[in-house]
PDB file of N, CA and C in Angstrom:
ATOM      1  N   MET A 296     -13.207  45.742  -7.041  1.00 71.00           N
ATOM      2  CA  MET A 296     -11.860  45.975  -6.543  1.00 71.00           C
ATOM      3  C   MET A 296     -11.646  45.297  -5.188  1.00 71.00           C
ATOM      4  N   ALA A 297     -12.683  45.328  -4.353  1.00 78.00           N
ATOM      5  CA  ALA A 297     -12.571  44.694  -3.037  1.00 78.00           C
ATOM      6  C   ALA A 297     -12.370  43.191  -3.188  1.00 78.00           C
ATOM      7  N   ASN A 298     -13.041  42.601  -4.181  1.00 88.00           N
ATOM      8  CA  ASN A 298     -12.902  41.172  -4.435  1.00 88.00           C
ATOM      9  C   ASN A 298     -11.478  40.841  -4.874  1.00 88.00           C
ATOM     10  N   PHE A 299     -10.891  41.682  -5.702  1.00 84.00           N
ATOM     11  CA  PHE A 299      -9.514  41.497  -6.150  1.00 84.00           C
ATOM     12  C   PHE A 299      -8.555  41.555  -4.961  1.00 84.00           C
ATOM     13  N   MET A 300      -8.773  42.511  -4.071  1.00 84.00           N
ATOM     14  CA  MET A 300      -7.918  42.652  -2.886  1.00 84.00           C
ATOM     15  C   MET A 300      -8.052  41.423  -1.978  1.00 84.00           C
ATOM     16  N   GLN A 301      -9.277  40.925  -1.850  1.00 85.00           N
ATOM     17  CA  GLN A 301      -9.503  39.725  -1.044  1.00 85.00           C
ATOM     18  C   GLN A 301      -8.770  38.529  -1.659  1.00 85.00           C
ATOM     19  N   ASN A 302      -8.817  38.421  -2.978  1.00 83.00           N
ATOM     20  CA  ASN A 302      -8.112  37.331  -3.665  1.00 83.00           C
ATOM     21  C   ASN A 302      -6.605  37.426  -3.454  1.00 83.00           C
ATOM     22  N   LEU A 303      -6.067  38.634  -3.504  1.00 83.00           N
ATOM     23  CA  LEU A 303      -4.636  38.825  -3.245  1.00 83.00           C
ATOM     24  C   LEU A 303      -4.277  38.427  -1.817  1.00 83.00           C
ATOM     25  N   LYS A 304      -5.132  38.799  -0.881  1.00 86.00           N
ATOM     26  CA  LYS A 304      -4.897  38.446   0.525  1.00 86.00           C
ATOM     27  C   LYS A 304      -4.901  36.918   0.697  1.00 86.00           C
ATOM     28  N   GLU A 305      -5.871  36.255   0.069  1.00 85.00           N
ATOM     29  CA  GLU A 305      -5.954  34.795   0.160  1.00 85.00           C
ATOM     30  C   GLU A 305      -4.750  34.133  -0.504  1.00 85.00           C
ATOM     31  N   LEU A 306      -4.305  34.687  -1.614  1.00 83.00           N
ATOM     32  CA  LEU A 306      -3.125  34.159  -2.295  1.00 83.00           C
ATOM     33  C   LEU A 306      -1.892  34.283  -1.410  1.00 83.00           C
ATOM     34  N   ASN A 307      -1.749  35.405  -0.744  1.00 86.00           N
ATOM     35  CA  ASN A 307      -0.622  35.608   0.167  1.00 86.00           C
ATOM     36  C   ASN A 307      -0.677  34.613   1.326  1.00 86.00           C
ATOM     37  N   GLN A 308      -1.870  34.379   1.863  1.00 87.00           N
ATOM     38  CA  GLN A 308      -2.019  33.405   2.946  1.00 87.00           C
ATOM     39  C   GLN A 308      -1.660  32.004   2.463  1.00 87.00           C
ATOM     40  N   LEU A 309      -2.063  31.681   1.252  1.00 84.00           N
ATOM     41  CA  LEU A 309      -1.744  30.373   0.681  1.00 84.00           C
ATOM     42  C   LEU A 309      -0.237  30.209   0.506  1.00 84.00           C
ATOM     43  N   ARG A 310       0.434  31.253   0.060  1.00 87.00           N
ATOM     44  CA  ARG A 310       1.897  31.208  -0.079  1.00 87.00           C
ATOM     45  C   ARG A 310       2.566  30.991   1.273  1.00 87.00           C
ATOM     46  N   GLN A 311       2.075  31.685   2.292  1.00 88.00           N
ATOM     47  CA  GLN A 311       2.648  31.523   3.628  1.00 88.00           C
ATOM     48  C   GLN A 311       2.441  30.097   4.134  1.00 88.00           C
ATOM     49  N   THR A 312       1.248  29.552   3.905  1.00 86.00           N
ATOM     50  CA  THR A 312       0.970  28.171   4.308  1.00 86.00           C
ATOM     51  C   THR A 312       1.889  27.206   3.569  1.00 86.00           C
ATOM     52  N   ALA A 313       2.106  27.442   2.284  1.00 84.00           N
ATOM     53  CA  ALA A 313       2.997  26.584   1.494  1.00 84.00           C
ATOM     54  C   ALA A 313       4.419  26.626   2.041  1.00 84.00           C
ATOM     55  N   LYS A 314       4.885  27.792   2.466  1.00 86.00           N
ATOM     56  CA  LYS A 314       6.233  27.908   3.042  1.00 86.00           C
ATOM     57  C   LYS A 314       6.334  27.126   4.344  1.00 86.00           C
ATOM     58  N   VAL A 315       5.290  27.211   5.168  1.00 86.00           N
ATOM     59  CA  VAL A 315       5.281  26.469   6.435  1.00 86.00           C
ATOM     60  C   VAL A 315       5.305  24.969   6.158  1.00 86.00           C
ATOM     61  N   ILE A 316       4.500  24.535   5.203  1.00 85.00           N
ATOM     62  CA  ILE A 316       4.453  23.112   4.852  1.00 85.00           C
ATOM     63  C   ILE A 316       5.813  22.642   4.348  1.00 85.00           C
ATOM     64  N   GLU A 317       6.429  23.415   3.464  1.00 84.00           N
ATOM     65  CA  GLU A 317       7.739  23.033   2.925  1.00 84.00           C
ATOM     66  C   GLU A 317       8.771  22.902   4.040  1.00 84.00           C
ATOM     67  N   LYS A 318       8.761  23.834   4.987  1.00 85.00           N
ATOM     68  CA  LYS A 318       9.699  23.780   6.115  1.00 85.00           C
ATOM     69  C   LYS A 318       9.450  22.530   6.955  1.00 85.00           C
ATOM     70  N   LYS A 319       8.186  22.252   7.248  1.00 84.00           N
ATOM     71  CA  LYS A 319       7.861  21.074   8.052  1.00 84.00           C
ATOM     72  C   LYS A 319       8.263  19.782   7.341  1.00 84.00           C
ATOM     73  N   LEU A 320       8.103  19.751   6.019  1.00 84.00           N
ATOM     74  CA  LEU A 320       8.483  18.552   5.271  1.00 84.00           C
ATOM     75  C   LEU A 320       9.991  18.347   5.284  1.00 84.00           C
ATOM     76  N   ARG A 321      10.748  19.436   5.187  1.00 83.00           N
ATOM     77  CA  ARG A 321      12.216  19.317   5.260  1.00 83.00           C
ATOM     78  C   ARG A 321      12.641  18.780   6.620  1.00 83.00           C
ATOM     79  N   GLU A 322      11.893  19.151   7.659  1.00 88.00           N
ATOM     80  CA  GLU A 322      12.247  18.730   9.018  1.00 88.00           C
ATOM     81  C   GLU A 322      11.835  17.291   9.316  1.00 88.00           C
ATOM     82  N   GLN A 323      10.873  16.750   8.569  1.00 90.00           N
ATOM     83  CA  GLN A 323      10.418  15.380   8.788  1.00 90.00           C
ATOM     84  C   GLN A 323      11.517  14.406   8.374  1.00 90.00           C
ATOM     85  N   LYS A 324      11.884  13.539   9.276  1.00 94.00           N
ATOM     86  CA  LYS A 324      12.878  12.504   8.971  1.00 94.00           C
ATOM     87  C   LYS A 324      12.393  11.197   9.575  1.00 94.00           C
ATOM     88  N   ARG A 325      12.577  10.119   8.830  1.00 93.00           N
ATOM     89  CA  ARG A 325      12.197   8.800   9.321  1.00 93.00           C
ATOM     90  C   ARG A 325      13.295   7.809   9.006  1.00 93.00           C
ATOM     91  N   GLU A 326      13.574   6.971   9.974  1.00 96.00           N
ATOM     92  CA  GLU A 326      14.503   5.866   9.752  1.00 96.00           C
ATOM     93  C   GLU A 326      13.729   4.725   9.107  1.00 96.00           C
ATOM     94  N   PHE A 327      14.409   3.956   8.278  1.00 95.00           N
ATOM     95  CA  PHE A 327      13.790   2.792   7.663  1.00 95.00           C
ATOM     96  C   PHE A 327      14.813   1.676   7.609  1.00 95.00           C
ATOM     97  N   SER A 328      14.316   0.452   7.464  1.00 95.00           N
ATOM     98  CA  SER A 328      15.220  -0.689   7.321  1.00 95.00           C
ATOM     99  C   SER A 328      14.488  -1.820   6.618  1.00 95.00           C
ATOM    100  N   SER A 329      15.277  -2.701   6.026  1.00 94.00           N
ATOM    101  CA  SER A 329      14.699  -3.897   5.418  1.00 94.00           C
ATOM    102  C   SER A 329      14.231  -4.809   6.545  1.00 94.00           C
ATOM    103  N   ARG A 330      13.403  -5.762   6.206  1.00 94.00           N
ATOM    104  CA  ARG A 330      12.874  -6.672   7.231  1.00 94.00           C
ATOM    105  C   ARG A 330      13.978  -7.402   7.977  1.00 94.00           C
ATOM    106  N   ASP A 331      15.038  -7.746   7.268  1.00 94.00           N
ATOM    107  CA  ASP A 331      16.132  -8.480   7.914  1.00 94.00           C
ATOM    108  C   ASP A 331      17.189  -7.555   8.511  1.00 94.00           C
ATOM    109  N   GLY A 332      17.012  -6.246   8.366  1.00 95.00           N
ATOM    110  CA  GLY A 332      17.928  -5.281   8.964  1.00 95.00           C
ATOM    111  C   GLY A 332      19.241  -5.090   8.225  1.00 95.00           C
ATOM    112  N   ARG A 333      19.378  -5.690   7.042  1.00 94.00           N
ATOM    113  CA  ARG A 333      20.654  -5.576   6.330  1.00 94.00           C
ATOM    114  C   ARG A 333      20.780  -4.280   5.530  1.00 94.00           C
ATOM    115  N   ILE A 334      19.678  -3.554   5.389  1.00 95.00           N
ATOM    116  CA  ILE A 334      19.701  -2.236   4.752  1.00 95.00           C
ATOM    117  C   ILE A 334      18.982  -1.275   5.686  1.00 95.00           C
ATOM    118  N   LYS A 335      19.618  -0.142   5.968  1.00 96.00           N
ATOM    119  CA  LYS A 335      19.048   0.872   6.859  1.00 96.00           C
ATOM    120  C   LYS A 335      19.288   2.241   6.253  1.00 96.00           C
ATOM    121  N   GLY A 336      18.426   3.174   6.595  1.00 96.00           N
ATOM    122  CA  GLY A 336      18.626   4.524   6.096  1.00 96.00           C
ATOM    123  C   GLY A 336      17.696   5.518   6.739  1.00 96.00           C
ATOM    124  N   VAL A 337      17.765   6.752   6.227  1.00 96.00           N
ATOM    125  CA  VAL A 337      16.918   7.845   6.691  1.00 96.00           C
ATOM    126  C   VAL A 337      16.369   8.558   5.457  1.00 96.00           C
ATOM    127  N   ILE A 338      15.074   8.875   5.493  1.00 94.00           N
ATOM    128  CA  ILE A 338      14.403   9.602   4.409  1.00 94.00           C
ATOM    129  C   ILE A 338      13.767  10.851   4.997  1.00 94.00           C
ATOM    130  N   ASN A 339      13.694  11.924   4.197  1.00 92.00           N
ATOM    131  CA  ASN A 339      13.032  13.132   4.690  1.00 92.00           C
ATOM    132  C   ASN A 339      11.688  13.320   3.995  1.00 92.00           C
ATOM    133  N   GLY A 340      10.969  14.363   4.406  1.00 89.00           N
ATOM    134  CA  GLY A 340       9.634  14.621   3.883  1.00 89.00           C
ATOM    135  C   GLY A 340       9.594  15.033   2.431  1.00 89.00           C
ATOM    136  N   LYS A 341      10.737  15.363   1.869  1.00 87.00           N
ATOM    137  CA  LYS A 341      10.799  15.670   0.441  1.00 87.00           C
ATOM    138  C   LYS A 341      11.136  14.411  -0.359  1.00 87.00           C
ATOM    139  N   LEU A 342      11.098  13.267   0.326  1.00 90.00           N
ATOM    140  CA  LEU A 342      11.357  11.943  -0.248  1.00 90.00           C
ATOM    141  C   LEU A 342      12.784  11.803  -0.757  1.00 90.00           C
ATOM    142  N   GLU A 343      13.707  12.455  -0.063  1.00 90.00           N
ATOM    143  CA  GLU A 343      15.134  12.340  -0.372  1.00 90.00           C
ATOM    144  C   GLU A 343      15.759  11.369   0.618  1.00 90.00           C
ATOM    145  N   ILE A 344      16.577  10.460   0.128  1.00 93.00           N
ATOM    146  CA  ILE A 344      17.301   9.545   1.000  1.00 93.00           C
ATOM    147  C   ILE A 344      18.488  10.313   1.569  1.00 93.00           C
ATOM    148  N   LEU A 345      18.534  10.443   2.903  1.00 94.00           N
ATOM    149  CA  LEU A 345      19.598  11.199   3.557  1.00 94.00           C
ATOM    150  C   LEU A 345      20.785  10.328   3.923  1.00 94.00           C
ATOM    151  N   SER A 346      20.522   9.066   4.206  1.00 95.00           N
ATOM    152  CA  SER A 346      21.619   8.139   4.494  1.00 95.00           C
ATOM    153  C   SER A 346      21.174   6.731   4.121  1.00 95.00           C
ATOM    154  N   LEU A 347      22.162   5.889   3.842  1.00 95.00           N
ATOM    155  CA  LEU A 347      21.885   4.512   3.462  1.00 95.00           C
ATOM    156  C   LEU A 347      23.056   3.644   3.899  1.00 95.00           C
ATOM    157  N   GLU A 348      22.747   2.590   4.648  1.00 95.00           N
ATOM    158  CA  GLU A 348      23.763   1.633   5.101  1.00 95.00           C
ATOM    159  C   GLU A 348      23.414   0.257   4.537  1.00 95.00           C
ATOM    160  N   VAL A 349      24.421  -0.429   4.037  1.00 93.00           N
ATOM    161  CA  VAL A 349      24.233  -1.763   3.464  1.00 93.00           C
ATOM    162  C   VAL A 349      25.178  -2.720   4.178  1.00 93.00           C
ATOM    163  N   ALA A 350      24.640  -3.858   4.617  1.00 93.00           N
ATOM    164  CA  ALA A 350      25.458  -4.865   5.291  1.00 93.00           C
ATOM    165  C   ALA A 350      26.536  -5.378   4.338  1.00 93.00           C
ATOM    166  N   PRO A 351      27.750  -5.591   4.835  1.00 92.00           N
ATOM    167  CA  PRO A 351      28.876  -6.010   3.988  1.00 92.00           C
ATOM    168  C   PRO A 351      28.616  -7.285   3.184  1.00 92.00           C
ATOM    169  N   GLU A 352      27.864  -8.228   3.737  1.00 90.00           N
ATOM    170  CA  GLU A 352      27.649  -9.483   3.012  1.00 90.00           C
ATOM    171  C   GLU A 352      26.832  -9.296   1.733  1.00 90.00           C
ATOM    172  N   LEU A 353      26.144  -8.167   1.598  1.00 89.00           N
ATOM    173  CA  LEU A 353      25.396  -7.893   0.372  1.00 89.00           C
ATOM    174  C   LEU A 353      26.267  -7.264  -0.711  1.00 89.00           C
ATOM    175  N   LEU A 354      27.477  -6.886  -0.355  1.00 91.00           N
ATOM    176  CA  LEU A 354      28.365  -6.196  -1.290  1.00 91.00           C
ATOM    177  C   LEU A 354      29.337  -7.152  -1.980  1.00 91.00           C
ATOM    178  N   THR A 355      28.832  -8.294  -2.348  1.00 91.00           N
ATOM    179  CA  THR A 355      29.627  -9.284  -3.078  1.00 91.00           C
ATOM    180  C   THR A 355      28.957  -9.537  -4.420  1.00 91.00           C
ATOM    181  N   ALA A 356      29.674 -10.165  -5.317  1.00 88.00           N
ATOM    182  CA  ALA A 356      29.087 -10.493  -6.621  1.00 88.00           C
ATOM    183  C   ALA A 356      27.863 -11.385  -6.445  1.00 88.00           C
ATOM    184  N   GLU A 357      27.936 -12.318  -5.488  1.00 86.00           N
ATOM    185  CA  GLU A 357      26.821 -13.228  -5.242  1.00 86.00           C
ATOM    186  C   GLU A 357      25.636 -12.502  -4.612  1.00 86.00           C
ATOM    187  N   GLY A 358      25.908 -11.445  -3.864  1.00 86.00           N
ATOM    188  CA  GLY A 358      24.843 -10.717  -3.173  1.00 86.00           C
ATOM    189  C   GLY A 358      24.203  -9.615  -3.999  1.00 86.00           C
ATOM    190  N   LYS A 359      24.683  -9.414  -5.221  1.00 89.00           N
ATOM    191  CA  LYS A 359      24.205  -8.305  -6.057  1.00 89.00           C
ATOM    192  C   LYS A 359      22.695  -8.349  -6.286  1.00 89.00           C
ATOM    193  N   ALA A 360      22.165  -9.469  -6.715  1.00 89.00           N
ATOM    194  CA  ALA A 360      20.729  -9.572  -6.998  1.00 89.00           C
ATOM    195  C   ALA A 360      19.905  -9.365  -5.730  1.00 89.00           C
ATOM    196  N   ALA A 361      20.357  -9.953  -4.628  1.00 88.00           N
ATOM    197  CA  ALA A 361      19.647  -9.774  -3.361  1.00 88.00           C
ATOM    198  C   ALA A 361      19.686  -8.313  -2.930  1.00 88.00           C
ATOM    199  N   LEU A 362      20.823  -7.674  -3.108  1.00 92.00           N
ATOM    200  CA  LEU A 362      20.960  -6.259  -2.756  1.00 92.00           C
ATOM    201  C   LEU A 362      19.984  -5.409  -3.564  1.00 92.00           C
ATOM    202  N   GLU A 363      19.920  -5.646  -4.856  1.00 92.00           N
ATOM    203  CA  GLU A 363      19.023  -4.871  -5.710  1.00 92.00           C
ATOM    204  C   GLU A 363      17.567  -5.039  -5.281  1.00 92.00           C
ATOM    205  N   ARG A 364      17.154  -6.274  -5.009  1.00 92.00           N
ATOM    206  CA  ARG A 364      15.773  -6.526  -4.570  1.00 92.00           C
ATOM    207  C   ARG A 364      15.498  -5.861  -3.230  1.00 92.00           C
ATOM    208  N   LEU A 365      16.427  -6.017  -2.292  1.00 93.00           N
ATOM    209  CA  LEU A 365      16.241  -5.418  -0.968  1.00 93.00           C
ATOM    210  C   LEU A 365      16.201  -3.895  -1.027  1.00 93.00           C
ATOM    211  N   LEU A 366      17.062  -3.302  -1.830  1.00 94.00           N
ATOM    212  CA  LEU A 366      17.062  -1.842  -1.960  1.00 94.00           C
ATOM    213  C   LEU A 366      15.726  -1.340  -2.500  1.00 94.00           C
ATOM    214  N   MET A 367      15.244  -1.947  -3.568  1.00 94.00           N
ATOM    215  CA  MET A 367      13.969  -1.508  -4.146  1.00 94.00           C
ATOM    216  C   MET A 367      12.830  -1.646  -3.144  1.00 94.00           C
ATOM    217  N   SER A 368      12.731  -2.787  -2.519  1.00 94.00           N
ATOM    218  CA  SER A 368      11.654  -3.035  -1.567  1.00 94.00           C
ATOM    219  C   SER A 368      11.736  -2.088  -0.370  1.00 94.00           C
ATOM    220  N   THR A 369      12.925  -1.946   0.183  1.00 94.00           N
ATOM    221  CA  THR A 369      13.116  -1.116   1.369  1.00 94.00           C
ATOM    222  C   THR A 369      12.844   0.354   1.072  1.00 94.00           C
ATOM    223  N   ILE A 370      13.368   0.844  -0.026  1.00 95.00           N
ATOM    224  CA  ILE A 370      13.165   2.257  -0.377  1.00 95.00           C
ATOM    225  C   ILE A 370      11.704   2.515  -0.733  1.00 95.00           C
ATOM    226  N   ASN A 371      11.071   1.618  -1.471  1.00 95.00           N
ATOM    227  CA  ASN A 371       9.654   1.801  -1.786  1.00 95.00           C
ATOM    228  C   ASN A 371       8.801   1.846  -0.524  1.00 95.00           C
ATOM    229  N   ASN A 372       9.092   0.995   0.441  1.00 95.00           N
ATOM    230  CA  ASN A 372       8.360   1.020   1.708  1.00 95.00           C
ATOM    231  C   ASN A 372       8.598   2.328   2.453  1.00 95.00           C
ATOM    232  N   ALA A 373       9.833   2.808   2.451  1.00 94.00           N
ATOM    233  CA  ALA A 373      10.157   4.065   3.131  1.00 94.00           C
ATOM    234  C   ALA A 373       9.435   5.240   2.477  1.00 94.00           C
ATOM    235  N   VAL A 374       9.400   5.267   1.159  1.00 94.00           N
ATOM    236  CA  VAL A 374       8.709   6.344   0.438  1.00 94.00           C
ATOM    237  C   VAL A 374       7.213   6.309   0.748  1.00 94.00           C
ATOM    238  N   SER A 375       6.624   5.135   0.730  1.00 93.00           N
ATOM    239  CA  SER A 375       5.200   4.998   1.031  1.00 93.00           C
ATOM    240  C   SER A 375       4.890   5.480   2.446  1.00 93.00           C
ATOM    241  N   ASP A 376       5.724   5.091   3.397  1.00 92.00           N
ATOM    242  CA  ASP A 376       5.553   5.510   4.785  1.00 92.00           C
ATOM    243  C   ASP A 376       5.664   7.027   4.906  1.00 92.00           C
ATOM    244  N   MET A 377       6.649   7.618   4.239  1.00 91.00           N
ATOM    245  CA  MET A 377       6.828   9.062   4.322  1.00 91.00           C
ATOM    246  C   MET A 377       5.701   9.794   3.613  1.00 91.00           C
ATOM    247  N   GLN A 378       5.167   9.245   2.529  1.00 90.00           N
ATOM    248  CA  GLN A 378       4.038   9.887   1.858  1.00 90.00           C
ATOM    249  C   GLN A 378       2.842   9.996   2.800  1.00 90.00           C
ATOM    250  N   SER A 379       2.625   8.977   3.619  1.00 89.00           N
ATOM    251  CA  SER A 379       1.552   9.043   4.610  1.00 89.00           C
ATOM    252  C   SER A 379       1.809  10.162   5.604  1.00 89.00           C
ATOM    253  N   GLN A 380       3.061  10.292   6.035  1.00 88.00           N
ATOM    254  CA  GLN A 380       3.424  11.354   6.970  1.00 88.00           C
ATOM    255  C   GLN A 380       3.258  12.724   6.320  1.00 88.00           C
ATOM    256  N   VAL A 381       3.659  12.855   5.062  1.00 86.00           N
ATOM    257  CA  VAL A 381       3.515  14.119   4.327  1.00 86.00           C
ATOM    258  C   VAL A 381       2.038  14.494   4.244  1.00 86.00           C
ATOM    259  N   SER A 382       1.191  13.528   3.949  1.00 86.00           N
ATOM    260  CA  SER A 382      -0.247  13.775   3.863  1.00 86.00           C
ATOM    261  C   SER A 382      -0.781  14.328   5.177  1.00 86.00           C
ATOM    262  N   LYS A 383      -0.315  13.783   6.293  1.00 86.00           N
ATOM    263  CA  LYS A 383      -0.748  14.269   7.608  1.00 86.00           C
ATOM    264  C   LYS A 383      -0.301  15.706   7.837  1.00 86.00           C
ATOM    265  N   VAL A 384       0.936  16.024   7.471  1.00 82.00           N
ATOM    266  CA  VAL A 384       1.457  17.384   7.658  1.00 82.00           C
ATOM    267  C   VAL A 384       0.664  18.369   6.811  1.00 82.00           C
ATOM    268  N   VAL A 385       0.472  18.041   5.537  1.00 82.00           N
ATOM    269  CA  VAL A 385      -0.257  18.937   4.637  1.00 82.00           C
ATOM    270  C   VAL A 385      -1.696  19.113   5.121  1.00 82.00           C
ATOM    271  N   SER A 386      -2.338  18.022   5.496  1.00 82.00           N
ATOM    272  CA  SER A 386      -3.716  18.094   5.972  1.00 82.00           C
ATOM    273  C   SER A 386      -3.835  18.964   7.212  1.00 82.00           C
ATOM    274  N   SER A 387      -2.922  18.808   8.148  1.00 82.00           N
ATOM    275  CA  SER A 387      -2.999  19.591   9.383  1.00 82.00           C
ATOM    276  C   SER A 387      -2.743  21.068   9.123  1.00 82.00           C
ATOM    277  N   GLN A 388      -1.865  21.391   8.198  1.00 79.00           N
ATOM    278  CA  GLN A 388      -1.563  22.790   7.901  1.00 79.00           C
ATOM    279  C   GLN A 388      -2.674  23.459   7.095  1.00 79.00           C
ATOM    280  N   MET A 389      -3.304  22.706   6.223  1.00 76.00           N
ATOM    281  CA  MET A 389      -4.336  23.292   5.368  1.00 76.00           C
ATOM    282  C   MET A 389      -5.725  23.145   5.959  1.00 76.00           C
ATOM    283  N   GLY A 390      -5.840  22.339   7.017  1.00 73.00           N
ATOM    284  CA  GLY A 390      -7.136  22.175   7.656  1.00 73.00           C
ATOM    285  C   GLY A 390      -8.114  21.337   6.851  1.00 73.00           C
ATOM    286  N   ILE A 391      -7.585  20.492   5.968  1.00 66.00           N
ATOM    287  CA  ILE A 391      -8.441  19.609   5.185  1.00 66.00           C
ATOM    288  C   ILE A 391      -7.858  18.209   5.208  1.00 66.00           C
ATOM    289  N   ASN A 392      -8.696  17.238   4.925  1.00 62.00           N
ATOM    290  CA  ASN A 392      -8.256  15.852   4.916  1.00 62.00           C
ATOM    291  C   ASN A 392      -7.885  15.454   3.490  1.00 62.00           C
ATOM    292  N   LEU A 393      -6.654  14.969   3.308  1.00 54.00           N
ATOM    293  CA  LEU A 393      -6.171  14.533   1.995  1.00 54.00           C
ATOM    294  C   LEU A 393      -5.700  13.087   2.088  1.00 54.00           C
ATOM    295  N   PRO A 394      -6.630  12.134   2.226  1.00 57.00           N
ATOM    296  CA  PRO A 394      -6.225  10.757   2.492  1.00 57.00           C
ATOM    297  C   PRO A 394      -5.401  10.096   1.411  1.00 57.00           C
ATOM    298  N   GLY A 395      -5.588  10.440   0.162  1.00 54.00           N
ATOM    299  CA  GLY A 395      -4.880   9.749  -0.910  1.00 54.00           C
ATOM    300  C   GLY A 395      -3.736  10.545  -1.488  1.00 54.00           C
ATOM    301  N   LEU A 396      -3.219  11.508  -0.738  1.00 51.00           N
ATOM    302  CA  LEU A 396      -2.151  12.354  -1.260  1.00 51.00           C
ATOM    303  C   LEU A 396      -0.946  11.503  -1.604  1.00 51.00           C
ATOM    304  N   GLY A 397      -0.503  11.588  -2.820  1.00 49.00           N
ATOM    305  CA  GLY A 397       0.670  10.844  -3.255  1.00 49.00           C
ATOM    306  C   GLY A 397       1.434  11.653  -4.268  1.00 49.00           C
ATOM    307  N   PHE A 398       2.690  11.318  -4.439  1.00 43.00           N
ATOM    308  CA  PHE A 398       3.533  12.069  -5.363  1.00 43.00           C
ATOM    309  C   PHE A 398       4.005  11.167  -6.463  1.00 43.00           C
TER     310      PHE A 398
END
């Protein structure tokens, strides 16, 4: 019975740690931009894009293909960067090193 109670206590602590981690991830925000600066935005720790700005010259029929390539590259880089930040937050809260944490 004592072992069961200890397991419940550990489970409760794990839930509390998970809540702290989730809150910290929501608070994490990073700005990102394409190399040429024509696409800019903000991403949070839950990997949600909070804002996105696109230079007007990319919003033409001729700029469509370039826009698509730049968006994919820029967003993928932002997600990768934020995943590294998420790994640091989770590692610091759980007291363990999770170098390859990815979603």
